[in-house]
Amino acid sequence: MTSFNEPLKFKSGVTLRNRLMMSPMTTTQSFYNGSITHDEIDYYTQRATGLGAVITGAANVEDLGKGWHGELSIAHDTMLPGLSALAHGIQSQGAKAIVQIFHAGRMTHRAVLNGEQLVSASAVAALRDDAETPRAMSIDEIHATIAAFGEATRRAIQAGFDGIKLHGANTYLIQQFFSPHSNRRTDEYGGRTPQERFRFIDELLKAVFAAVDQYADRPFIVGYRFSPEEFEEPGIRFEDTLWLLSQLRESRLDYVHVSLNNYDRVSRDPQYQDKSIMTYVHEALQGKLPLVGVGGVRTRDDVKTVLQTAELVAVGQQLLYDPTWAVKLAKNADDTMVTAPFEEAVEVTPLSRPLYEFAASRYHSVINS
């Protein structure tokens, strides 16, 4: 079994010092326009200690791709100084810096987009209480968005990041093009089969790697994150995801990252319930791509369990309230790890109640973005 402290070399040539990564999480610490704040740089720098890599929360590649206020942006060259400071802060602790790039698609609101109507593959609203109906993107807009992902990759390279990760999970735009629920198109970017709906992803990968080939003067990581299933009807089924992985494993990607809330989660599909989702995914990759496992990793035993069916472990909430957790793990100081939920990890007094309520709201608002 792989040990968490073993290095891993990606096909791009980048080597991580160990198998631990910080999972991307939303903290809404950026300025209104998406530029980085000192608090955000400090937040990531503090948590980079002892990790092989840090993956930032979602950074939008276009203004119309913004999902929420306080979200990081990589949509303009004016963001480069702040992005560079973020990358260097993470790297100062010995971790590789990876920025997750995305477009929210229909998973946003007009209020976030300054009154603009949200866009998606098709004019189909998400199945949630506050969902707004998007308009279907034109072919020209699709091409422009694909190009924007390439430009975001260029900016990540120029800012000094070690890599990017395409956020193809959590029902955002990339997933929306692959999903039969959100993609009802009848042109070349839609269709009834996964093969037909894969075109957007395929062209996205080509645009990203074209930017790497043109601008990267050093080895540069490209990863891809995906959600294995959707609850919508119609929606992405686990069999669709296995087909997607059959395509991704033959690509130039350095790794894929499954998006799960629990690493031992089992598929909703009765045909795939003999093993965990992560086990099926690992087998589908056939050893051609490293898999990042994730979902409720808190302890040394969790790390060991994940590494039985993945090459890398992404840690989220544990690092949120225990920033030096990876250092404690390496030093066998497990008894010093913070193990209580947020509410039990702090003592609340009448004087500290307002600060506690603010901190608790921030904690509970964090999602695997």
Coordinates of C-alpha atoms in Angstrom, one line a residue:
M1 CA 0.0 0.0 0.0
T2 CA 1.2 3.5 -0.9
S3 CA 2.3 5.6 2.1
F4 CA 1.1 9.2 2.2
N5 CA 4.7 10.5 2.5
E6 CA 5.9 9.0 -0.8
P7 CA 6.5 11.5 -3.6
L8 CA 4.5 11.3 -6.8
K9 CA 5.7 12.3 -10.2
F10 CA 3.0 13.3 -12.8
K11 CA 3.4 12.6 -16.5
S12 CA 3.9 16.4 -17.0
G13 CA 7.1 16.1 -15.0
V14 CA 6.0 17.8 -11.8
T15 CA 6.7 15.9 -8.6
L16 CA 4.7 16.3 -5.4
R17 CA 6.7 15.7 -2.2
N18 CA 3.9 13.6 -0.8
R19 CA 0.4 12.3 -1.5
L20 CA -1.6 14.9 0.5
M21 CA -3.5 17.7 -1.2
M22 CA -5.8 20.4 0.1
S23 CA -9.2 20.0 -1.4
P24 CA -10.7 23.1 -3.1
M25 CA -13.2 24.8 -0.8
T26 CA -15.2 28.0 -1.2
T27 CA -14.4 30.6 1.5
T28 CA -15.7 33.8 -0.2
Q29 CA -12.6 35.8 0.8
S30 CA -11.9 37.5 -2.5
F31 CA -12.9 41.1 -3.2
Y32 CA -16.2 41.9 -5.0
N33 CA -14.4 42.0 -8.4
G34 CA -12.6 38.6 -7.8
S35 CA -9.2 40.0 -6.9
I36 CA -7.3 38.2 -4.1
T37 CA -7.2 39.5 -0.5
H38 CA -4.3 39.3 2.0
D39 CA -6.6 37.2 4.2
E40 CA -7.0 34.7 1.4
I41 CA -3.3 34.5 0.8
D42 CA -2.6 34.0 4.5
Y43 CA -5.4 31.3 4.7
Y44 CA -3.9 29.2 1.9
T45 CA -0.3 29.8 3.0
Q46 CA -1.0 28.6 6.5
R47 CA -2.7 25.4 5.3
A48 CA 0.0 24.6 2.7
T49 CA 2.4 23.4 5.5
G50 CA 3.1 19.7 5.1
L51 CA 1.1 19.2 2.0
G52 CA 2.2 18.0 -1.5
A53 CA -0.2 20.4 -3.2
V54 CA -2.9 23.0 -2.5
I55 CA -5.9 23.3 -4.8
T56 CA -7.6 26.7 -4.5
G57 CA -11.3 27.2 -4.5
A58 CA -13.0 27.9 -7.8
A59 CA -11.7 30.8 -9.9
N60 CA -14.0 32.0 -12.7
V61 CA -12.6 32.3 -16.3
E62 CA -15.2 34.8 -17.4
D63 CA -17.3 37.5 -15.7
L64 CA -20.5 35.7 -16.8
G65 CA -19.1 32.6 -15.2
K66 CA -19.1 34.0 -11.6
G67 CA -21.0 31.9 -9.2
W68 CA -21.1 33.9 -6.0
H69 CA -19.8 37.0 -4.4
G70 CA -16.3 36.8 -2.8
E71 CA -15.2 34.3 -5.5
L72 CA -11.7 34.3 -6.9
S73 CA -11.3 35.4 -10.6
I74 CA -8.8 34.5 -13.2
A75 CA -10.7 36.2 -16.0
H76 CA -8.4 39.3 -16.5
D77 CA -4.8 40.1 -16.7
T78 CA -5.3 42.7 -14.0
M79 CA -5.6 39.8 -11.6
L80 CA -2.1 38.5 -12.3
P81 CA -0.2 40.3 -9.4
G82 CA -2.7 39.0 -6.8
L83 CA -2.7 35.5 -8.3
S84 CA 1.1 35.5 -8.3
A85 CA 1.2 36.4 -4.6
L86 CA -1.2 33.6 -3.9
A87 CA 0.9 31.0 -5.8
H88 CA 4.1 32.2 -4.1
G89 CA 2.5 32.0 -0.7
I90 CA 1.5 28.4 -1.2
Q91 CA 4.9 27.5 -2.7
S92 CA 6.7 29.2 0.2
Q93 CA 5.6 26.2 2.4
G94 CA 6.9 23.6 -0.1
A95 CA 3.6 22.7 -1.6
K96 CA 2.7 22.9 -5.3
A97 CA 0.1 25.6 -6.1
I98 CA -2.9 24.5 -8.3
V99 CA -5.7 26.9 -9.2
Q100 CA -9.1 25.4 -9.9
I101 CA -10.7 27.1 -12.9
F102 CA -14.4 27.0 -13.7
H103 CA -17.6 28.6 -15.1
A104 CA -20.7 28.5 -12.9
G105 CA -23.1 28.3 -15.9
R106 CA -26.7 28.1 -14.6
M107 CA -25.5 27.7 -11.0
T108 CA -25.6 31.4 -10.2
H109 CA -28.0 34.3 -10.1
R110 CA -28.6 37.6 -11.9
A111 CA -27.8 39.5 -8.8
V112 CA -24.3 38.0 -8.8
L113 CA -24.0 38.8 -12.6
N114 CA -25.0 42.5 -12.2
G115 CA -28.4 41.8 -13.8
E116 CA -27.1 39.7 -16.7
Q117 CA -29.0 36.5 -17.5
L118 CA -27.1 33.3 -16.6
V119 CA -26.1 30.9 -19.4
S120 CA -25.8 27.2 -19.8
A121 CA -25.8 24.5 -22.4
S122 CA -29.6 24.8 -22.7
A123 CA -32.4 26.9 -21.3
V124 CA -33.1 24.5 -18.5
A125 CA -33.2 25.6 -14.8
A126 CA -31.4 23.6 -12.2
L127 CA -33.6 21.6 -9.8
R128 CA -33.2 23.8 -6.7
D129 CA -35.6 26.2 -5.0
D130 CA -33.9 29.5 -6.0
A131 CA -32.9 28.4 -9.5
E132 CA -33.2 30.9 -12.4
T133 CA -33.7 29.8 -16.0
P134 CA -30.5 30.3 -18.1
R135 CA -30.4 31.1 -21.7
A136 CA -28.7 28.6 -24.1
M137 CA -25.3 29.7 -25.2
S138 CA -24.8 30.4 -28.8
I139 CA -22.1 28.6 -30.8
D140 CA -19.9 31.8 -30.7
E141 CA -20.3 32.0 -26.9
I142 CA -19.3 28.4 -26.5
H143 CA -16.2 29.0 -28.6
A144 CA -15.4 32.1 -26.5
T145 CA -15.8 30.3 -23.3
I146 CA -13.5 27.5 -24.4
A147 CA -11.0 30.1 -25.4
A148 CA -11.5 31.7 -22.0
F149 CA -10.4 28.5 -20.3
G150 CA -7.3 28.6 -22.4
E151 CA -6.6 32.2 -21.4
A152 CA -7.1 31.3 -17.8
T153 CA -4.5 28.6 -18.2
R154 CA -2.1 31.1 -19.6
R155 CA -2.7 33.4 -16.7
A156 CA -2.1 30.6 -14.2
I157 CA 1.2 29.9 -15.9
Q158 CA 2.3 33.5 -16.0
A159 CA 1.2 34.0 -12.3
G160 CA 3.6 31.2 -11.3
F161 CA 1.2 28.4 -10.4
D162 CA 2.3 24.8 -10.8
G163 CA -0.9 23.8 -12.4
I164 CA -4.6 24.2 -13.0
K165 CA -7.6 21.9 -12.4
L166 CA -10.6 21.9 -14.6
H167 CA -13.7 21.9 -12.5
G168 CA -16.0 19.5 -14.3
A169 CA -17.9 18.6 -11.1
N170 CA -20.6 19.9 -8.7
T171 CA -23.1 20.8 -11.5
Y172 CA -21.1 23.7 -12.9
L173 CA -20.8 24.5 -16.7
I174 CA -18.5 21.7 -17.8
Q175 CA -20.7 19.2 -16.1
Q176 CA -23.8 20.9 -17.5
F177 CA -22.6 20.2 -21.1
F178 CA -22.1 16.5 -20.2
S179 CA -25.4 16.1 -18.4
P180 CA -28.5 15.1 -20.3
H181 CA -30.5 17.2 -17.8
S182 CA -28.9 20.5 -18.5
N183 CA -27.8 19.8 -22.1
R184 CA -30.8 19.4 -24.5
R185 CA -29.0 20.8 -27.5
T186 CA -29.5 19.3 -30.9
D187 CA -26.4 20.8 -32.5
E188 CA -22.8 19.6 -32.4
Y189 CA -22.5 20.4 -28.7
G190 CA -25.4 18.2 -27.6
G191 CA -27.1 14.9 -28.2
R192 CA -28.5 11.9 -26.5
T193 CA -25.3 10.0 -25.9
P194 CA -22.3 10.8 -23.7
Q195 CA -20.1 10.7 -26.8
E196 CA -22.1 13.5 -28.3
R197 CA -22.2 15.6 -25.2
F198 CA -18.4 15.1 -24.6
R199 CA -17.5 17.5 -27.4
F200 CA -17.3 20.6 -25.1
I201 CA -15.0 18.8 -22.7
D202 CA -12.8 17.5 -25.6
E203 CA -12.4 21.0 -27.0
L204 CA -11.8 22.4 -23.6
L205 CA -8.9 20.0 -23.0
K206 CA -7.4 20.9 -26.4
A207 CA -7.6 24.7 -25.6
V208 CA -6.0 24.2 -22.2
F209 CA -3.1 22.0 -23.5
A210 CA -2.6 24.4 -26.4
A211 CA -2.0 27.1 -23.8
V212 CA 0.4 24.9 -21.9
D213 CA 2.3 24.1 -25.0
Q214 CA 2.5 27.8 -26.0
Y215 CA 3.2 29.5 -22.7
A216 CA 4.6 27.0 -20.1
D217 CA 8.4 27.2 -19.8
R218 CA 8.4 24.5 -17.1
P219 CA 6.4 21.3 -16.3
F220 CA 2.8 22.3 -15.6
I221 CA 0.0 20.2 -14.1
V222 CA -3.4 19.8 -15.6
G223 CA -6.1 17.9 -13.6
Y224 CA -9.8 17.3 -14.0
R225 CA -12.5 17.0 -11.4
F226 CA -15.8 15.2 -11.9
S227 CA -18.9 14.2 -10.1
P228 CA -19.8 10.6 -10.5
E229 CA -23.6 10.8 -10.6
E230 CA -26.6 13.2 -10.7
F231 CA -29.9 12.8 -9.0
E232 CA -31.8 14.6 -11.8
E233 CA -33.9 12.7 -14.3
P234 CA -32.5 12.6 -16.9
G235 CA -29.0 13.0 -15.5
I236 CA -25.5 11.6 -15.5
R237 CA -25.5 8.0 -14.4
F238 CA -22.5 6.1 -13.2
E239 CA -22.2 4.3 -16.4
D240 CA -21.8 7.6 -18.2
T241 CA -19.0 8.6 -15.8
L242 CA -17.2 5.3 -16.5
W243 CA -17.4 6.1 -20.2
L244 CA -16.0 9.6 -19.5
L245 CA -13.1 8.2 -17.6
S246 CA -12.4 5.9 -20.6
Q247 CA -11.8 9.1 -22.6
L248 CA -9.9 11.0 -19.9
R249 CA -7.5 8.2 -19.1
E250 CA -6.2 8.4 -22.7
S251 CA -5.6 12.2 -22.5
R252 CA -2.6 14.3 -21.4
L253 CA -4.2 14.9 -18.0
D254 CA -2.0 14.5 -15.0
Y255 CA -4.7 13.3 -12.7
V256 CA -8.5 13.1 -12.1
H257 CA -10.2 14.1 -8.9
V258 CA -13.5 12.5 -7.9
S259 CA -15.9 14.8 -6.0
L260 CA -17.5 12.9 -3.1
N261 CA -18.7 13.8 0.4
N262 CA -17.6 10.4 1.7
Y263 CA -14.8 8.4 0.4
D264 CA -16.7 5.1 1.0
R265 CA -19.8 6.3 -0.8
V266 CA -21.7 3.7 -2.9
S267 CA -23.3 4.3 -6.2
R268 CA -27.1 4.8 -6.5
D269 CA -27.0 2.4 -9.5
P270 CA -27.8 -1.2 -8.3
Q271 CA -25.3 -2.5 -10.9
Y272 CA -22.4 -0.8 -9.1
Q273 CA -23.1 -1.4 -5.4
D274 CA -20.6 -4.2 -4.7
K275 CA -17.8 -1.7 -4.2
S276 CA -17.4 1.9 -3.4
I277 CA -17.6 4.5 -6.2
M278 CA -13.9 5.3 -5.7
T279 CA -13.0 1.6 -6.2
Y280 CA -14.9 1.4 -9.5
V281 CA -13.4 4.7 -10.6
H282 CA -9.9 3.6 -9.8
E283 CA -10.4 0.3 -11.7
A284 CA -11.8 2.2 -14.7
L285 CA -8.6 4.3 -14.9
Q286 CA -6.5 1.2 -15.5
G287 CA -3.5 2.7 -13.9
K288 CA -3.2 5.3 -16.7
L289 CA -4.0 8.3 -14.5
P290 CA -3.6 8.9 -10.8
L291 CA -6.8 9.3 -8.9
V292 CA -7.4 11.9 -6.1
G293 CA -9.6 10.4 -3.4
V294 CA -11.7 12.6 -1.1
G295 CA -14.6 12.8 1.3
G296 CA -14.5 13.1 5.0
V297 CA -10.8 12.4 5.5
R298 CA -10.0 13.3 9.2
T299 CA -7.5 10.7 10.5
R300 CA -4.5 8.6 9.7
D301 CA -6.8 5.6 9.2
D302 CA -8.8 7.6 6.7
V303 CA -5.7 8.4 4.7
K304 CA -4.6 4.8 4.7
T305 CA -8.0 3.7 3.5
V306 CA -8.2 6.2 0.7
L307 CA -4.8 5.2 -0.5
Q308 CA -5.9 1.7 -1.0
T309 CA -8.0 2.8 -4.1
A310 CA -6.3 6.2 -5.0
E311 CA -2.9 7.6 -5.5
L312 CA -3.6 10.9 -3.8
V313 CA -5.7 12.1 -0.8
A314 CA -7.5 15.5 -0.8
V315 CA -8.4 16.9 2.6
G316 CA -11.0 19.6 3.0
Q317 CA -12.8 20.5 6.2
Q318 CA -10.1 19.0 8.5
L319 CA -7.7 21.5 7.2
L320 CA -10.2 24.3 7.6
Y321 CA -10.2 24.1 11.3
D322 CA -6.9 22.3 11.8
P323 CA -4.4 24.1 9.5
T324 CA -1.3 22.2 10.5
W325 CA -3.0 18.8 10.4
A326 CA -0.6 17.5 7.7
V327 CA 2.4 18.4 9.9
K328 CA 0.9 16.6 12.8
L329 CA 0.3 13.5 10.6
A330 CA 3.9 13.5 9.5
K331 CA 5.2 13.9 13.0
N332 CA 2.9 11.1 14.4
A333 CA 1.3 13.7 16.6
D334 CA -2.2 12.4 16.0
D335 CA -3.3 13.1 19.6
T336 CA -2.9 16.8 18.9
M337 CA -5.2 16.8 15.9
V338 CA -8.5 18.7 16.2
T339 CA -11.2 16.1 15.9
A340 CA -14.3 17.8 17.3
P341 CA -16.8 19.5 15.0
F342 CA -16.5 23.3 14.8
E343 CA -19.1 23.9 17.5
E344 CA -17.3 21.7 20.0
A345 CA -13.8 22.9 19.1
V346 CA -14.3 26.4 20.5
E347 CA -15.6 27.7 23.9
V348 CA -18.3 30.3 23.5
T349 CA -18.9 33.0 26.0
P350 CA -21.3 35.9 26.0
L351 CA -18.4 38.2 24.9
S352 CA -17.3 35.9 22.1
R353 CA -20.8 35.0 20.9
P354 CA -20.9 37.5 17.9
L355 CA -17.5 36.4 16.7
Y356 CA -18.4 32.8 17.1
E357 CA -21.6 33.2 15.1
F358 CA -19.7 34.9 12.3
A359 CA -17.1 32.1 12.2
A360 CA -19.7 29.4 12.4
S361 CA -21.6 30.8 9.5
R362 CA -18.3 30.9 7.4
Y363 CA -17.6 27.3 8.4
H364 CA -21.0 26.0 7.4
S365 CA -21.0 28.0 4.2
V366 CA -17.8 26.2 3.0
I367 CA -18.6 23.8 0.2
N368 CA -16.4 21.6 -1.9
S369 CA -16.3 24.1 -4.7

